[in-house]
């Protein structure tokens, strides 16, 4: 088998045709409305509510990080209070907590879903706890029922970082319907993208006004500034890309589902590889394809990463380092490795391998061939 002649990354952005995009750009350019909640923005907001099967509201943002910052802000959590979250995520998750003057408290994850482990949450609850921030990592789903039960018992808010979970479902319910607020990211690396972008989904329509304000400097109208907002607006060009990509993402998902079948069948034959299995009531977003390199695999995760790199296959160690290992968090009491045994074990074992619809099957075969030790 031949190594690819160009670098193969773990994902490749879904892009509309230039012809289609140009058609929309002509309309936007002649309208001269480039941003500030224009027609494309409003149409995308409407369409996403259906696509994500939301019963409540949806607000678009210029990226997922600003959206998550506003989610934490709008819930009015007590200043300086603690938010229980997971170290198994991208930097933005704990950073948004800190940017809100709140304190992240790291809770361990489950080995199967790699999402926050509900059985470990209660031991972190103190009189200062105000919220739980779970992450539907890779598009797998948190145990939303158990998290809701705990949140009700202790009167906590629940926020989900659903950056990876575009169109994931639990029991055929859109994943954005759970918790108080969910954040989706539409970054170029995501299944559905607007180049940069994001959204908040929330069942409580009463939050709509404040979320609108926070996204727009707190400005309600020309003469009324209601609060200290920020600039979180998605522009018309991003919205146009989003509207075109909405027509493409289902097909992309089908292609990824086929690729997943191939990887599952081929890699499950290799000793020492565990492929995370989703519960049957969860619909996957096919955001990433993680594998666990167990101790009885023929080499270590890090060596496999290096071996693949040398043959133009660029995998990612999501999530190494853990957020709890970052300079800015490593001294928190909850960052102690003894508190996070599963996350600390898996940070040396998980590898996300190339996973996108246009990945040629010959390259997927080559990746499996190398993983098998050839
Ligand atoms: C889990 C997670 N949370 C938050 C973000 C931040 O989203 P954005 O890049 O849209 O700001 C990302 C990634 O991009 C992510 O992977």
mmCIF file of C-alpha atoms and ligand atoms in Angstrom:
data_model
loop_
_atom_site.group_PDB
_atom_site.id
_atom_site.type_symbol
_atom_site.label_atom_id
_atom_site.label_comp_id
_atom_site.label_asym_id
_atom_site.label_seq_id
_atom_site.Cartn_x
_atom_site.Cartn_y
_atom_site.Cartn_z
ATOM 1 C CA UNK A 1 0.000 0.000 0.000
ATOM 2 C CA UNK A 2 1.154 3.519 -0.856
ATOM 3 C CA UNK A 3 1.327 6.444 1.549
ATOM 4 C CA UNK A 4 -0.740 9.495 0.534
ATOM 5 C CA UNK A 5 1.241 12.105 -1.389
ATOM 6 C CA UNK A 6 -0.227 14.981 0.616
ATOM 7 C CA UNK A 7 -1.009 15.444 4.323
ATOM 8 C CA UNK A 8 -4.258 13.874 5.493
ATOM 9 C CA UNK A 9 -5.834 15.661 8.471
ATOM 10 C CA UNK A 10 -8.548 14.459 10.830
ATOM 11 C CA UNK A 11 -11.173 16.561 9.166
ATOM 12 C CA UNK A 12 -11.805 18.576 6.045
ATOM 13 C CA UNK A 13 -14.323 21.429 5.913
ATOM 14 C CA UNK A 14 -17.664 20.970 4.232
ATOM 15 C CA UNK A 15 -17.801 23.624 1.501
ATOM 16 C CA UNK A 16 -20.523 24.719 -0.902
ATOM 17 C CA UNK A 17 -19.611 25.123 -4.573
ATOM 18 C CA UNK A 18 -18.088 28.487 -5.480
ATOM 19 C CA UNK A 19 -20.808 28.892 -8.068
ATOM 20 C CA UNK A 20 -23.553 28.577 -5.461
ATOM 21 C CA UNK A 21 -21.737 30.825 -3.029
ATOM 22 C CA UNK A 22 -21.152 33.483 -5.681
ATOM 23 C CA UNK A 23 -24.850 33.591 -6.440
ATOM 24 C CA UNK A 24 -25.593 34.377 -2.780
ATOM 25 C CA UNK A 25 -22.701 36.839 -2.498
ATOM 26 C CA UNK A 26 -24.072 38.825 -5.439
ATOM 27 C CA UNK A 27 -27.382 39.224 -3.604
ATOM 28 C CA UNK A 28 -25.655 40.213 -0.360
ATOM 29 C CA UNK A 29 -23.307 42.666 -2.093
ATOM 30 C CA UNK A 30 -26.135 44.394 -3.913
ATOM 31 C CA UNK A 31 -28.236 44.609 -0.726
ATOM 32 C CA UNK A 32 -25.270 46.194 1.091
ATOM 33 C CA UNK A 33 -26.424 44.572 4.314
ATOM 34 C CA UNK A 34 -23.362 42.636 5.411
ATOM 35 C CA UNK A 35 -24.136 42.035 9.078
ATOM 36 C CA UNK A 36 -26.375 43.076 12.019
ATOM 37 C CA UNK A 37 -29.033 40.374 11.906
ATOM 38 C CA UNK A 38 -29.816 40.557 8.179
ATOM 39 C CA UNK A 39 -32.064 38.347 6.040
ATOM 40 C CA UNK A 40 -29.565 35.495 5.672
ATOM 41 C CA UNK A 41 -28.890 35.494 9.399
ATOM 42 C CA UNK A 42 -32.590 35.409 10.258
ATOM 43 C CA UNK A 43 -33.350 32.705 7.713
ATOM 44 C CA UNK A 44 -30.520 30.516 9.010
ATOM 45 C CA UNK A 45 -31.793 30.971 12.570
ATOM 46 C CA UNK A 46 -35.249 29.785 11.473
ATOM 47 C CA UNK A 47 -33.961 26.801 9.512
ATOM 48 C CA UNK A 48 -31.634 25.623 12.258
ATOM 49 C CA UNK A 49 -34.519 25.390 14.713
ATOM 50 C CA UNK A 50 -36.077 22.742 12.447
ATOM 51 C CA UNK A 51 -32.860 20.942 11.602
ATOM 52 C CA UNK A 52 -31.912 20.666 15.269
ATOM 53 C CA UNK A 53 -35.513 19.719 16.205
ATOM 54 C CA UNK A 54 -35.701 22.461 18.828
ATOM 55 C CA UNK A 55 -38.867 23.128 20.787
ATOM 56 C CA UNK A 56 -37.479 26.382 22.199
ATOM 57 C CA UNK A 57 -35.377 29.225 20.824
ATOM 58 C CA UNK A 58 -32.127 29.485 18.911
ATOM 59 C CA UNK A 59 -29.776 32.476 18.600
ATOM 60 C CA UNK A 60 -26.832 32.631 16.227
ATOM 61 C CA UNK A 61 -23.355 33.850 17.191
ATOM 62 C CA UNK A 62 -20.060 34.736 15.530
ATOM 63 C CA UNK A 63 -18.439 31.723 17.190
ATOM 64 C CA UNK A 64 -19.171 29.053 19.771
ATOM 65 C CA UNK A 65 -16.894 30.536 22.431
ATOM 66 C CA UNK A 66 -18.710 33.877 22.598
ATOM 67 C CA UNK A 67 -21.989 31.927 22.584
ATOM 68 C CA UNK A 68 -20.878 29.839 25.571
ATOM 69 C CA UNK A 69 -19.663 32.928 27.411
ATOM 70 C CA UNK A 70 -23.067 34.512 26.961
ATOM 71 C CA UNK A 71 -24.840 31.294 27.998
ATOM 72 C CA UNK A 72 -23.049 31.409 31.341
ATOM 73 C CA UNK A 73 -23.676 35.152 31.656
ATOM 74 C CA UNK A 74 -27.397 35.088 30.921
ATOM 75 C CA UNK A 75 -28.082 32.441 33.555
ATOM 76 C CA UNK A 76 -27.024 34.958 36.184
ATOM 77 C CA UNK A 77 -24.902 32.557 38.204
ATOM 78 C CA UNK A 78 -23.674 33.935 41.537
ATOM 79 C CA UNK A 79 -20.399 35.858 41.113
ATOM 80 C CA UNK A 80 -17.430 33.656 41.941
ATOM 81 C CA UNK A 81 -19.538 30.498 42.196
ATOM 82 C CA UNK A 82 -18.363 27.054 41.060
ATOM 83 C CA UNK A 83 -19.272 25.324 37.805
ATOM 84 C CA UNK A 84 -18.689 21.581 37.633
ATOM 85 C CA UNK A 85 -17.284 20.569 34.272
ATOM 86 C CA UNK A 86 -15.049 18.058 32.532
ATOM 87 C CA UNK A 87 -11.341 18.187 31.707
ATOM 88 C CA UNK A 88 -12.050 16.130 28.546
ATOM 89 C CA UNK A 89 -12.784 19.036 26.245
ATOM 90 C CA UNK A 90 -11.367 21.889 24.224
ATOM 91 C CA UNK A 91 -9.843 24.889 26.041
ATOM 92 C CA UNK A 92 -12.868 27.079 25.366
ATOM 93 C CA UNK A 93 -15.070 25.196 27.853
ATOM 94 C CA UNK A 94 -13.249 26.018 31.110
ATOM 95 C CA UNK A 95 -12.023 29.360 29.729
ATOM 96 C CA UNK A 96 -15.618 30.570 29.297
ATOM 97 C CA UNK A 97 -16.269 29.744 32.954
ATOM 98 C CA UNK A 98 -13.289 31.829 34.059
ATOM 99 C CA UNK A 99 -14.110 34.732 31.707
ATOM 100 C CA UNK A 100 -17.413 34.931 33.604
ATOM 101 C CA UNK A 101 -15.591 35.211 36.954
ATOM 102 C CA UNK A 102 -16.743 31.726 37.854
ATOM 103 C CA UNK A 103 -14.605 28.818 39.049
ATOM 104 C CA UNK A 104 -14.240 25.587 37.074
ATOM 105 C CA UNK A 105 -14.331 22.378 39.111
ATOM 106 C CA UNK A 106 -13.162 19.338 37.157
ATOM 107 C CA UNK A 107 -15.151 16.122 37.414
ATOM 108 C CA UNK A 108 -14.040 12.796 35.938
ATOM 109 C CA UNK A 109 -15.494 11.250 32.773
ATOM 110 C CA UNK A 110 -17.058 7.910 31.875
ATOM 111 C CA UNK A 111 -14.810 5.505 29.998
ATOM 112 C CA UNK A 112 -17.461 4.570 27.436
ATOM 113 C CA UNK A 113 -18.849 7.947 26.359
ATOM 114 C CA UNK A 114 -15.929 10.102 27.598
ATOM 115 C CA UNK A 115 -18.579 12.579 28.785
ATOM 116 C CA UNK A 116 -18.843 13.828 32.408
ATOM 117 C CA UNK A 117 -19.555 10.970 34.819
ATOM 118 C CA UNK A 118 -22.797 11.751 36.717
ATOM 119 C CA UNK A 119 -21.814 9.354 39.510
ATOM 120 C CA UNK A 120 -18.838 11.653 40.284
ATOM 121 C CA UNK A 121 -20.699 14.973 40.188
ATOM 122 C CA UNK A 122 -22.303 15.042 43.633
ATOM 123 C CA UNK A 123 -19.022 14.796 45.512
ATOM 124 C CA UNK A 124 -18.004 18.127 43.968
ATOM 125 C CA UNK A 125 -21.156 19.989 44.982
ATOM 126 C CA UNK A 126 -20.661 22.620 47.690
ATOM 127 C CA UNK A 127 -22.764 25.555 48.860
ATOM 128 C CA UNK A 128 -20.935 27.586 46.175
ATOM 129 C CA UNK A 129 -21.867 25.367 43.238
ATOM 130 C CA UNK A 130 -24.149 27.109 40.752
ATOM 131 C CA UNK A 131 -24.086 24.976 37.601
ATOM 132 C CA UNK A 132 -23.007 21.864 35.750
ATOM 133 C CA UNK A 133 -21.391 22.323 32.335
ATOM 134 C CA UNK A 134 -21.345 19.023 30.452
ATOM 135 C CA UNK A 135 -19.748 18.473 27.057
ATOM 136 C CA UNK A 136 -21.306 16.169 24.447
ATOM 137 C CA UNK A 137 -17.833 15.263 23.360
ATOM 138 C CA UNK A 138 -17.241 13.932 19.781
ATOM 139 C CA UNK A 139 -21.021 14.203 19.342
ATOM 140 C CA UNK A 140 -21.579 11.415 21.864
ATOM 141 C CA UNK A 141 -24.127 12.409 24.496
ATOM 142 C CA UNK A 142 -23.955 13.204 28.203
ATOM 143 C CA UNK A 143 -26.219 11.279 30.521
ATOM 144 C CA UNK A 144 -28.767 14.098 30.454
ATOM 145 C CA UNK A 145 -31.364 12.382 32.654
ATOM 146 C CA UNK A 146 -28.986 11.721 35.523
ATOM 147 C CA UNK A 147 -27.517 15.214 35.242
ATOM 148 C CA UNK A 148 -31.009 16.718 35.347
ATOM 149 C CA UNK A 149 -31.904 14.733 38.469
ATOM 150 C CA UNK A 150 -28.787 16.005 40.263
ATOM 151 C CA UNK A 151 -29.365 19.568 39.071
ATOM 152 C CA UNK A 152 -32.967 19.517 40.344
ATOM 153 C CA UNK A 153 -31.919 18.090 43.704
ATOM 154 C CA UNK A 154 -29.351 20.867 44.302
ATOM 155 C CA UNK A 155 -31.053 23.632 42.316
ATOM 156 C CA UNK A 156 -28.253 23.976 39.781
ATOM 157 C CA UNK A 157 -28.333 25.272 36.219
ATOM 158 C CA UNK A 158 -27.279 22.924 33.427
ATOM 159 C CA UNK A 159 -25.356 24.094 30.381
ATOM 160 C CA UNK A 160 -24.203 21.805 27.591
ATOM 161 C CA UNK A 161 -21.247 22.414 25.329
ATOM 162 C CA UNK A 162 -22.663 20.767 22.220
ATOM 163 C CA UNK A 163 -19.879 22.111 19.973
ATOM 164 C CA UNK A 164 -19.379 18.593 18.571
ATOM 165 C CA UNK A 165 -22.996 17.526 18.610
ATOM 166 C CA UNK A 166 -24.689 19.176 15.640
ATOM 167 C CA UNK A 167 -27.799 17.069 14.919
ATOM 168 C CA UNK A 168 -27.045 14.472 17.619
ATOM 169 C CA UNK A 169 -30.226 13.119 19.191
ATOM 170 C CA UNK A 170 -31.201 11.323 22.381
ATOM 171 C CA UNK A 171 -34.310 9.144 22.041
ATOM 172 C CA UNK A 172 -35.066 10.989 18.777
ATOM 173 C CA UNK A 173 -35.079 14.333 20.642
ATOM 174 C CA UNK A 174 -32.712 17.002 19.340
ATOM 175 C CA UNK A 175 -29.788 17.279 21.739
ATOM 176 C CA UNK A 176 -30.235 21.058 22.053
ATOM 177 C CA UNK A 177 -33.487 20.541 23.973
ATOM 178 C CA UNK A 178 -31.752 19.355 27.143
ATOM 179 C CA UNK A 179 -30.528 21.501 30.012
ATOM 180 C CA UNK A 180 -31.031 25.254 30.392
ATOM 181 C CA UNK A 181 -28.854 26.207 27.414
ATOM 182 C CA UNK A 182 -26.793 24.320 24.821
ATOM 183 C CA UNK A 183 -24.019 25.780 22.699
ATOM 184 C CA UNK A 184 -23.269 24.598 19.160
ATOM 185 C CA UNK A 185 -20.092 25.542 17.295
ATOM 186 C CA UNK A 186 -20.098 26.104 13.546
ATOM 187 C CA UNK A 187 -16.333 26.364 13.251
ATOM 188 C CA UNK A 188 -14.799 25.156 9.969
ATOM 189 C CA UNK A 189 -13.789 21.866 11.602
ATOM 190 C CA UNK A 190 -17.362 21.020 12.574
ATOM 191 C CA UNK A 191 -19.772 18.765 10.688
ATOM 192 C CA UNK A 192 -21.884 21.827 9.864
ATOM 193 C CA UNK A 193 -19.930 25.055 9.523
ATOM 194 C CA UNK A 194 -20.319 28.753 8.808
ATOM 195 C CA UNK A 195 -16.477 29.092 8.702
ATOM 196 C CA UNK A 196 -16.639 30.604 12.204
ATOM 197 C CA UNK A 197 -19.965 30.630 13.999
ATOM 198 C CA UNK A 198 -22.098 29.172 16.712
ATOM 199 C CA UNK A 199 -25.525 29.145 18.338
ATOM 200 C CA UNK A 200 -27.302 28.873 21.631
ATOM 201 C CA UNK A 201 -30.387 26.685 21.966
ATOM 202 C CA UNK A 202 -32.605 27.178 25.005
ATOM 203 C CA UNK A 203 -36.096 26.098 26.008
ATOM 204 C CA UNK A 204 -36.902 29.250 28.021
ATOM 205 C CA UNK A 205 -38.132 31.872 25.552
ATOM 206 C CA UNK A 206 -37.804 34.509 28.282
ATOM 207 C CA UNK A 207 -34.043 34.433 27.751
ATOM 208 C CA UNK A 208 -34.412 35.581 24.137
ATOM 209 C CA UNK A 209 -34.374 39.308 24.799
ATOM 210 C CA UNK A 210 -31.289 39.267 27.003
ATOM 211 C CA UNK A 211 -29.382 36.931 24.716
ATOM 212 C CA UNK A 212 -30.172 39.258 21.806
ATOM 213 C CA UNK A 213 -28.892 42.194 23.843
ATOM 214 C CA UNK A 214 -25.703 40.497 25.011
ATOM 215 C CA UNK A 215 -24.911 39.573 21.429
ATOM 216 C CA UNK A 216 -25.307 43.195 20.290
ATOM 217 C CA UNK A 217 -23.421 45.369 22.806
ATOM 218 C CA UNK A 218 -26.551 45.500 24.988
ATOM 219 C CA UNK A 219 -28.165 47.742 22.355
ATOM 220 C CA UNK A 220 -31.908 47.284 22.079
ATOM 221 C CA UNK A 221 -32.554 50.121 19.677
ATOM 222 C CA UNK A 222 -31.006 53.383 18.540
ATOM 223 C CA UNK A 223 -31.701 55.125 21.810
ATOM 224 C CA UNK A 224 -31.733 52.317 24.344
ATOM 225 C CA UNK A 225 -28.721 50.402 25.664
ATOM 226 C CA UNK A 226 -30.040 47.951 28.233
ATOM 227 C CA UNK A 227 -26.881 46.255 29.514
ATOM 228 C CA UNK A 228 -23.170 45.538 29.133
ATOM 229 C CA UNK A 229 -23.194 43.408 26.006
ATOM 230 C CA UNK A 230 -20.509 42.262 23.646
ATOM 231 C CA UNK A 231 -20.236 41.767 19.860
ATOM 232 C CA UNK A 232 -21.432 38.252 19.102
ATOM 233 C CA UNK A 233 -23.084 38.800 15.717
ATOM 234 C CA UNK A 234 -22.842 36.316 12.860
ATOM 235 C CA UNK A 235 -22.479 38.179 9.546
ATOM 236 C CA UNK A 236 -24.384 37.684 6.295
ATOM 237 C CA UNK A 237 -21.496 35.973 4.481
ATOM 238 C CA UNK A 238 -21.179 33.404 7.255
ATOM 239 C CA UNK A 239 -24.957 32.899 7.212
ATOM 240 C CA UNK A 240 -24.910 32.376 3.422
ATOM 241 C CA UNK A 241 -22.237 29.681 3.788
ATOM 242 C CA UNK A 242 -24.369 28.136 6.537
ATOM 243 C CA UNK A 243 -27.545 28.096 4.438
ATOM 244 C CA UNK A 244 -25.682 26.374 1.598
ATOM 245 C CA UNK A 245 -23.980 23.905 3.924
ATOM 246 C CA UNK A 246 -27.337 23.018 5.463
ATOM 247 C CA UNK A 247 -28.195 21.429 2.115
ATOM 248 C CA UNK A 248 -25.004 19.364 2.208
ATOM 249 C CA UNK A 249 -24.524 18.152 5.759
ATOM 250 C CA UNK A 250 -26.958 15.181 5.642
ATOM 251 C CA UNK A 251 -25.098 13.714 2.679
ATOM 252 C CA UNK A 252 -21.797 14.346 4.481
ATOM 253 C CA UNK A 253 -23.176 12.495 7.509
ATOM 254 C CA UNK A 254 -24.165 9.515 5.385
ATOM 255 C CA UNK A 255 -20.674 9.342 3.935
ATOM 256 C CA UNK A 256 -19.175 9.496 7.431
ATOM 257 C CA UNK A 257 -21.547 6.768 8.602
ATOM 258 C CA UNK A 258 -20.211 4.510 5.820
ATOM 259 C CA UNK A 259 -16.638 5.369 6.726
ATOM 260 C CA UNK A 260 -17.409 4.613 10.364
ATOM 261 C CA UNK A 261 -18.760 1.181 9.358
ATOM 262 C CA UNK A 262 -15.558 0.473 7.465
ATOM 263 C CA UNK A 263 -13.308 1.619 10.336
ATOM 264 C CA UNK A 264 -15.435 -0.278 12.910
ATOM 265 C CA UNK A 265 -15.210 -3.536 10.948
ATOM 266 C CA UNK A 266 -11.512 -3.234 10.136
ATOM 267 C CA UNK A 267 -10.147 -1.821 13.385
ATOM 268 C CA UNK A 268 -12.184 -4.062 15.682
ATOM 269 C CA UNK A 269 -10.111 -6.999 14.362
ATOM 270 C CA UNK A 270 -6.905 -5.445 15.737
ATOM 271 C CA UNK A 271 -5.932 -6.560 19.242
ATOM 272 C CA UNK A 272 -5.698 -3.688 21.706
ATOM 273 C CA UNK A 273 -8.077 -1.249 20.058
ATOM 274 C CA UNK A 274 -11.330 -0.236 21.710
ATOM 275 C CA UNK A 275 -13.889 1.586 19.615
ATOM 276 C CA UNK A 276 -16.298 3.599 21.794
ATOM 277 C CA UNK A 277 -19.861 2.353 21.281
ATOM 278 C CA UNK A 278 -22.797 4.691 21.532
ATOM 279 C CA UNK A 279 -25.904 3.604 23.431
ATOM 280 C CA UNK A 280 -28.645 2.572 21.014
ATOM 281 C CA UNK A 281 -30.827 5.608 21.874
ATOM 282 C CA UNK A 282 -28.131 8.085 20.794
ATOM 283 C CA UNK A 283 -27.891 9.422 17.250
ATOM 284 C CA UNK A 284 -24.283 10.270 16.476
ATOM 285 C CA UNK A 285 -23.221 13.550 14.852
ATOM 286 C CA UNK A 286 -20.186 11.781 13.334
ATOM 287 C CA UNK A 287 -17.982 14.681 14.384
ATOM 288 C CA UNK A 288 -14.887 12.626 15.224
ATOM 289 C CA UNK A 289 -13.708 9.028 15.148
ATOM 290 C CA UNK A 290 -11.798 8.332 18.381
ATOM 291 C CA UNK A 291 -10.139 5.010 19.161
ATOM 292 C CA UNK A 292 -8.645 3.852 22.464
ATOM 293 C CA UNK A 293 -5.178 2.304 22.246
ATOM 294 C CA UNK A 294 -5.191 -0.193 25.111
ATOM 295 C CA UNK A 295 -2.135 -1.561 26.960
ATOM 296 C CA UNK A 296 -2.116 -4.771 24.907
ATOM 297 C CA UNK A 297 -1.828 -2.926 21.552
ATOM 298 C CA UNK A 298 1.449 -3.558 19.696
ATOM 299 C CA UNK A 299 2.729 -0.045 20.421
ATOM 300 C CA UNK A 300 1.839 3.031 22.463
ATOM 301 C CA UNK A 301 -0.607 5.741 21.408
ATOM 302 C CA UNK A 302 2.211 8.280 21.127
ATOM 303 C CA UNK A 303 4.318 5.999 18.955
ATOM 304 C CA UNK A 304 1.373 5.249 16.722
ATOM 305 C CA UNK A 305 0.796 9.001 16.362
ATOM 306 C CA UNK A 306 4.443 9.446 15.270
ATOM 307 C CA UNK A 307 4.378 6.452 12.915
ATOM 308 C CA UNK A 308 1.263 7.765 11.176
ATOM 309 C CA UNK A 309 2.686 11.291 10.969
ATOM 310 C CA UNK A 310 5.710 9.985 9.091
ATOM 311 C CA UNK A 311 3.406 8.615 6.410
ATOM 312 C CA UNK A 312 1.373 11.832 6.041
ATOM 313 C CA UNK A 313 -1.484 10.825 8.348
ATOM 314 C CA UNK A 314 -2.077 13.569 10.911
ATOM 315 C CA UNK A 315 -4.155 12.250 13.797
ATOM 316 C CA UNK A 316 -5.029 14.210 16.969
ATOM 317 C CA UNK A 317 -4.631 13.277 20.621
ATOM 318 C CA UNK A 318 -8.033 14.652 21.657
ATOM 319 C CA UNK A 319 -7.745 15.387 24.587
ATOM 320 C CA UNK A 320 -4.103 15.502 25.520
ATOM 321 C CA UNK A 321 -3.264 17.491 27.541
ATOM 322 C CA UNK A 322 -6.390 17.538 29.675
ATOM 323 C CA UNK A 323 -7.745 21.013 30.484
ATOM 324 C CA UNK A 324 -6.856 20.208 34.093
ATOM 325 C CA UNK A 325 -3.190 19.939 32.996
ATOM 326 C CA UNK A 326 -3.055 23.473 31.544
ATOM 327 C CA UNK A 327 -0.801 25.959 33.342
ATOM 328 C CA UNK A 328 -3.848 28.064 34.215
ATOM 329 C CA UNK A 329 -5.771 25.197 35.841
ATOM 330 C CA UNK A 330 -3.249 22.646 37.092
ATOM 331 C CA UNK A 331 -3.165 24.087 40.617
ATOM 332 C CA UNK A 332 -6.905 23.824 41.202
ATOM 333 C CA UNK A 333 -7.706 21.172 43.824
ATOM 334 C CA UNK A 334 -10.025 19.407 41.357
ATOM 335 C CA UNK A 335 -7.186 19.220 38.776
ATOM 336 C CA UNK A 336 -5.433 16.611 40.904
ATOM 337 C CA UNK A 337 -4.917 13.424 38.877
ATOM 338 C CA UNK A 338 -6.364 11.322 41.731
ATOM 339 C CA UNK A 339 -9.660 13.110 41.231
ATOM 340 C CA UNK A 340 -9.636 12.344 37.503
ATOM 341 C CA UNK A 341 -8.420 8.744 37.095
ATOM 342 C CA UNK A 342 -10.351 7.915 33.922
ATOM 343 C CA UNK A 343 -9.461 11.150 32.129
ATOM 344 C CA UNK A 344 -5.817 10.730 33.136
ATOM 345 C CA UNK A 345 -5.744 7.176 31.875
ATOM 346 C CA UNK A 346 -7.422 8.014 28.569
ATOM 347 C CA UNK A 347 -5.348 11.104 27.826
ATOM 348 C CA UNK A 348 -2.492 8.725 26.939
ATOM 349 C CA UNK A 349 -4.669 6.310 24.999
ATOM 350 C CA UNK A 350 -7.116 8.126 22.734
ATOM 351 C CA UNK A 351 -6.422 9.021 19.132
ATOM 352 C CA UNK A 352 -8.816 10.652 16.665
ATOM 353 C CA UNK A 353 -8.144 9.454 13.138
ATOM 354 C CA UNK A 354 -9.053 11.105 9.793
ATOM 355 C CA UNK A 355 -12.813 11.183 9.467
ATOM 356 C CA UNK A 356 -14.674 13.074 6.744
ATOM 357 C CA UNK A 357 -16.915 12.223 3.860
ATOM 358 C CA UNK A 358 -14.423 12.806 1.049
ATOM 359 C CA UNK A 359 -11.679 10.670 2.598
ATOM 360 C CA UNK A 360 -10.911 8.167 -0.177
ATOM 361 C CA UNK A 361 -11.496 4.567 0.879
ATOM 362 C CA UNK A 362 -7.966 3.716 -0.320
ATOM 363 C CA UNK A 363 -6.577 6.107 2.292
ATOM 364 C CA UNK A 364 -8.883 4.740 5.007
ATOM 365 C CA UNK A 365 -7.538 1.268 4.075
ATOM 366 C CA UNK A 366 -3.982 2.565 4.289
ATOM 367 C CA UNK A 367 -4.648 4.093 7.749
ATOM 368 C CA UNK A 368 -6.017 0.775 9.035
ATOM 369 C CA UNK A 369 -3.114 -1.113 7.439
ATOM 370 C CA UNK A 370 -0.607 1.083 9.315
ATOM 371 C CA UNK A 371 -2.577 0.873 12.581
ATOM 372 C CA UNK A 372 -2.443 -2.918 12.251
ATOM 373 C CA UNK A 373 1.365 -2.656 12.435
ATOM 374 C CA UNK A 374 2.335 -3.025 8.769
HETATM 375 C C1 LIG B 1 -15.785 21.166 22.775
HETATM 376 C C2 LIG B 1 -15.622 22.546 22.208
HETATM 377 N N1 LIG B 1 -16.116 23.598 22.880
HETATM 378 C C3 LIG B 1 -16.021 24.845 22.402
HETATM 379 C C4 LIG B 1 -15.426 25.101 21.188
HETATM 380 C C5 LIG B 1 -15.319 26.509 20.710
HETATM 381 O O1 LIG B 1 -16.063 26.752 19.567
HETATM 382 P P1 LIG B 1 -15.632 27.884 18.531
HETATM 383 O O2 LIG B 1 -14.386 27.441 17.850
HETATM 384 O O3 LIG B 1 -16.790 27.953 17.596
HETATM 385 O O4 LIG B 1 -15.444 29.153 19.292
HETATM 386 C C6 LIG B 1 -14.901 24.031 20.438
HETATM 387 C C7 LIG B 1 -14.238 24.173 19.158
HETATM 388 O O5 LIG B 1 -14.038 24.720 18.315
HETATM 389 C C8 LIG B 1 -14.987 22.725 20.977
HETATM 390 O O6 LIG B 1 -14.482 21.677 20.293
#
